[in-house]
Amino acid sequence: MDLEKLLDSIAFAAEKHKNQRRKNSEATPYINHPIGVAQILIKEKIDDIDILRAAILHDTVEDTDTTFEELSEIFGPTVTDYVREVTDDKTKPKHVRKQLQVDTGAHKSYGAKLIKMADKIYNLRDLEKETPVGWDQERRDQYFIWAKKVTDNLKVHDGLQRQLQELYARNLTAK
């Protein structure tokens, strides 16, 4: 039953993100990102199905025409609440949204913190491999600095924390 729920979430997210691409040189399908976020959690023995489903769906409201009401009707209030906690309010300026991630992280639920940590791990690994199209080294470095500020308030899982610290150690030295 849980596997069916997870696959339903993947199918929904794949449909919603079907025309989106990552900003790497290969323009990989965007759906790789939320699936990768869930994989990071699974590899760290996170098996709460609602957290995993929310990890798959975490960018659907922020980056597609999906509404919280739609998510709630299909996936229920728990999954929707996790997604709501990790969704930026796109009506606010980017610098405000970024600062809110830093300021509010400590007050998120355990599940939302896990999703946010895994999301940052995925994005930082991507940045290690390749600077996105249109980014320069300075923007890449600033993302690492900002991500550390965000994740410093999310220390709820030793394995995820260790992965983040390794990423920061490799990429923030002498900066």
mmCIF file of N, CA and C in Angstrom, residues 37 41 46 82 85-86 88 98-121 123-124 143 146-165 168:
data_model
loop_
_atom_site.group_PDB
_atom_site.id
_atom_site.type_symbol
_atom_site.label_atom_id
_atom_site.label_comp_id
_atom_site.label_asym_id
_atom_site.label_seq_id
_atom_site.Cartn_x
_atom_site.Cartn_y
_atom_site.Cartn_z
ATOM 1 N N VAL A 37 15.432 13.783 -4.096
ATOM 2 C CA VAL A 37 15.251 14.214 -2.705
ATOM 3 C C VAL A 37 14.683 13.061 -1.883
ATOM 4 N N LEU A 41 16.406 10.648 1.353
ATOM 5 C CA LEU A 41 15.732 10.312 2.613
ATOM 6 C C LEU A 41 15.646 8.801 2.809
ATOM 7 N N ILE A 46 14.742 6.932 6.282
ATOM 8 C CA ILE A 46 13.480 7.629 6.542
ATOM 9 C C ILE A 46 12.407 6.839 5.808
ATOM 10 N N TYR A 82 3.257 19.259 5.114
ATOM 11 C CA TYR A 82 4.714 19.221 4.897
ATOM 12 C C TYR A 82 5.092 20.052 3.671
ATOM 13 N N GLU A 85 4.956 23.720 4.381
ATOM 14 C CA GLU A 85 6.076 24.198 5.207
ATOM 15 C C GLU A 85 7.344 24.459 4.406
ATOM 16 N N VAL A 86 7.529 23.731 3.305
ATOM 17 C CA VAL A 86 8.767 23.899 2.536
ATOM 18 C C VAL A 86 8.564 24.705 1.253
ATOM 19 N N ASP A 88 8.053 28.111 -0.776
ATOM 20 C CA ASP A 88 8.255 29.559 -0.729
ATOM 21 C C ASP A 88 7.013 30.266 -1.249
ATOM 22 N N LYS A 98 14.349 33.969 0.512
ATOM 23 C CA LYS A 98 15.591 33.317 0.944
ATOM 24 C C LYS A 98 15.859 33.564 2.426
ATOM 25 N N GLN A 99 15.613 34.788 2.883
ATOM 26 C CA GLN A 99 15.835 35.089 4.299
ATOM 27 C C GLN A 99 14.826 34.353 5.180
ATOM 28 N N LEU A 100 13.604 34.219 4.714
ATOM 29 C CA LEU A 100 12.593 33.477 5.471
ATOM 30 C C LEU A 100 12.991 32.019 5.668
ATOM 31 N N GLN A 101 13.643 31.433 4.676
ATOM 32 C CA GLN A 101 14.110 30.058 4.846
ATOM 33 C C GLN A 101 15.117 29.961 5.985
ATOM 34 N N VAL A 102 15.973 30.965 6.106
ATOM 35 C CA VAL A 102 16.940 31.002 7.199
ATOM 36 C C VAL A 102 16.219 31.225 8.534
ATOM 37 N N ASP A 103 15.330 32.195 8.556
ATOM 38 C CA ASP A 103 14.689 32.620 9.801
ATOM 39 C C ASP A 103 13.686 31.627 10.359
ATOM 40 N N THR A 104 13.013 30.873 9.508
ATOM 41 C CA THR A 104 11.924 30.018 9.976
ATOM 42 C C THR A 104 12.289 28.541 10.084
ATOM 43 N N GLY A 105 13.453 28.162 9.648
ATOM 44 C CA GLY A 105 13.830 26.746 9.625
ATOM 45 C C GLY A 105 13.716 26.039 10.955
ATOM 46 N N ALA A 106 14.154 26.681 12.008
ATOM 47 C CA ALA A 106 14.142 26.051 13.328
ATOM 48 C C ALA A 106 12.727 25.751 13.817
ATOM 49 N N HIS A 107 11.735 26.416 13.252
ATOM 50 C CA HIS A 107 10.349 26.270 13.710
ATOM 51 C C HIS A 107 9.538 25.287 12.863
ATOM 52 N N LYS A 108 10.167 24.670 11.886
ATOM 53 C CA LYS A 108 9.475 23.715 11.024
ATOM 54 C C LYS A 108 9.293 22.375 11.752
ATOM 55 N N SER A 109 8.384 21.568 11.228
ATOM 56 C CA SER A 109 8.187 20.223 11.763
ATOM 57 C C SER A 109 9.398 19.352 11.421
ATOM 58 N N TYR A 110 9.497 18.251 12.120
ATOM 59 C CA TYR A 110 10.571 17.283 11.865
ATOM 60 C C TYR A 110 10.576 16.869 10.393
ATOM 61 N N GLY A 111 9.415 16.514 9.854
ATOM 62 C CA GLY A 111 9.326 16.078 8.459
ATOM 63 C C GLY A 111 9.752 17.153 7.480
ATOM 64 N N ALA A 112 9.324 18.388 7.719
ATOM 65 C CA ALA A 112 9.700 19.492 6.835
ATOM 66 C C ALA A 112 11.207 19.740 6.898
ATOM 67 N N LYS A 113 11.788 19.614 8.073
ATOM 68 C CA LYS A 113 13.243 19.792 8.194
ATOM 69 C C LYS A 113 13.986 18.720 7.405
ATOM 70 N N LEU A 114 13.512 17.478 7.488
ATOM 71 C CA LEU A 114 14.150 16.404 6.724
ATOM 72 C C LEU A 114 14.087 16.684 5.229
ATOM 73 N N ILE A 115 12.920 17.082 4.757
ATOM 74 C CA ILE A 115 12.747 17.374 3.331
ATOM 75 C C ILE A 115 13.661 18.517 2.910
ATOM 76 N N LYS A 116 13.708 19.564 3.712
ATOM 77 C CA LYS A 116 14.549 20.720 3.382
ATOM 78 C C LYS A 116 16.027 20.335 3.349
ATOM 79 N N MET A 117 16.463 19.518 4.322
ATOM 80 C CA MET A 117 17.855 19.074 4.344
ATOM 81 C C MET A 117 18.182 18.264 3.085
ATOM 82 N N ALA A 118 17.310 17.316 2.738
ATOM 83 C CA ALA A 118 17.548 16.482 1.558
ATOM 84 C C ALA A 118 17.513 17.318 0.277
ATOM 85 N N ASP A 119 16.621 18.294 0.230
ATOM 86 C CA ASP A 119 16.531 19.201 -0.921
ATOM 87 C C ASP A 119 17.852 19.956 -1.103
ATOM 88 N N LYS A 120 18.383 20.461 -0.012
ATOM 89 C CA LYS A 120 19.657 21.192 -0.111
ATOM 90 C C LYS A 120 20.788 20.245 -0.511
ATOM 91 N N ILE A 121 20.808 19.037 0.042
ATOM 92 C CA ILE A 121 21.845 18.072 -0.336
ATOM 93 C C ILE A 121 21.800 17.830 -1.841
ATOM 94 N N ASN A 123 20.552 19.728 -4.257
ATOM 95 C CA ASN A 123 20.962 20.924 -5.004
ATOM 96 C C ASN A 123 22.459 21.180 -4.899
ATOM 97 N N LEU A 124 23.025 20.991 -3.721
ATOM 98 C CA LEU A 124 24.456 21.227 -3.540
ATOM 99 C C LEU A 124 25.295 20.195 -4.300
ATOM 100 N N TYR A 143 25.309 30.534 -3.163
ATOM 101 C CA TYR A 143 24.287 29.526 -2.875
ATOM 102 C C TYR A 143 24.758 28.602 -1.748
ATOM 103 N N TRP A 146 24.508 30.551 1.540
ATOM 104 C CA TRP A 146 23.117 30.678 1.959
ATOM 105 C C TRP A 146 22.547 29.335 2.425
ATOM 106 N N ALA A 147 22.822 28.264 1.677
ATOM 107 C CA ALA A 147 22.299 26.937 2.043
ATOM 108 C C ALA A 147 22.792 26.531 3.428
ATOM 109 N N LYS A 148 24.022 26.869 3.760
ATOM 110 C CA LYS A 148 24.549 26.544 5.095
ATOM 111 C C LYS A 148 23.773 27.299 6.164
ATOM 112 N N LYS A 149 23.459 28.555 5.910
ATOM 113 C CA LYS A 149 22.658 29.324 6.875
ATOM 114 C C LYS A 149 21.292 28.682 7.078
ATOM 115 N N VAL A 150 20.688 28.205 5.991
ATOM 116 C CA VAL A 150 19.384 27.542 6.084
ATOM 117 C C VAL A 150 19.511 26.257 6.890
ATOM 118 N N THR A 151 20.451 25.411 6.522
ATOM 119 C CA THR A 151 20.525 24.079 7.132
ATOM 120 C C THR A 151 21.112 24.100 8.540
ATOM 121 N N ASP A 152 21.797 25.154 8.909
ATOM 122 C CA ASP A 152 22.282 25.252 10.298
ATOM 123 C C ASP A 152 21.134 25.254 11.296
ATOM 124 N N ASN A 153 19.932 25.601 10.844
ATOM 125 C CA ASN A 153 18.746 25.626 11.711
ATOM 126 C C ASN A 153 17.912 24.349 11.603
ATOM 127 N N LEU A 154 18.412 23.344 10.920
ATOM 128 C CA LEU A 154 17.604 22.153 10.648
ATOM 129 C C LEU A 154 18.218 20.867 11.186
ATOM 130 N N LYS A 155 19.087 20.933 12.121
ATOM 131 C CA LYS A 155 19.864 19.769 12.555
ATOM 132 C C LYS A 155 18.993 18.756 13.304
ATOM 133 N N VAL A 156 18.349 17.871 12.526
ATOM 134 C CA VAL A 156 17.471 16.877 13.140
ATOM 135 C C VAL A 156 17.855 15.442 12.782
ATOM 136 N N HIS A 157 18.834 15.255 11.909
ATOM 137 C CA HIS A 157 19.183 13.909 11.464
ATOM 138 C C HIS A 157 20.689 13.840 11.232
ATOM 139 N N ASP A 158 21.355 12.977 11.971
ATOM 140 C CA ASP A 158 22.817 12.908 11.916
ATOM 141 C C ASP A 158 23.347 12.580 10.526
ATOM 142 N N GLY A 159 22.732 11.629 9.839
ATOM 143 C CA GLY A 159 23.224 11.243 8.518
ATOM 144 C C GLY A 159 23.104 12.367 7.507
ATOM 145 N N LEU A 160 21.978 13.051 7.500
ATOM 146 C CA LEU A 160 21.798 14.183 6.592
ATOM 147 C C LEU A 160 22.743 15.319 6.966
ATOM 148 N N GLN A 161 22.893 15.549 8.252
ATOM 149 C CA GLN A 161 23.795 16.603 8.724
ATOM 150 C C GLN A 161 25.235 16.315 8.294
ATOM 151 N N ARG A 162 25.624 15.060 8.398
ATOM 152 C CA ARG A 162 26.981 14.671 7.999
ATOM 153 C C ARG A 162 27.194 14.938 6.502
ATOM 154 N N GLN A 163 26.210 14.587 5.683
ATOM 155 C CA GLN A 163 26.325 14.837 4.241
ATOM 156 C C GLN A 163 26.458 16.331 3.945
ATOM 157 N N LEU A 164 25.661 17.127 4.633
ATOM 158 C CA LEU A 164 25.740 18.582 4.443
ATOM 159 C C LEU A 164 27.111 19.106 4.857
ATOM 160 N N GLN A 165 27.609 18.662 6.004
ATOM 161 C CA GLN A 165 28.910 19.146 6.478
ATOM 162 C C GLN A 165 30.026 18.780 5.502
ATOM 163 N N TYR A 168 29.771 21.185 2.580
ATOM 164 C CA TYR A 168 30.269 22.512 2.953
ATOM 165 C C TYR A 168 31.786 22.499 3.109
#
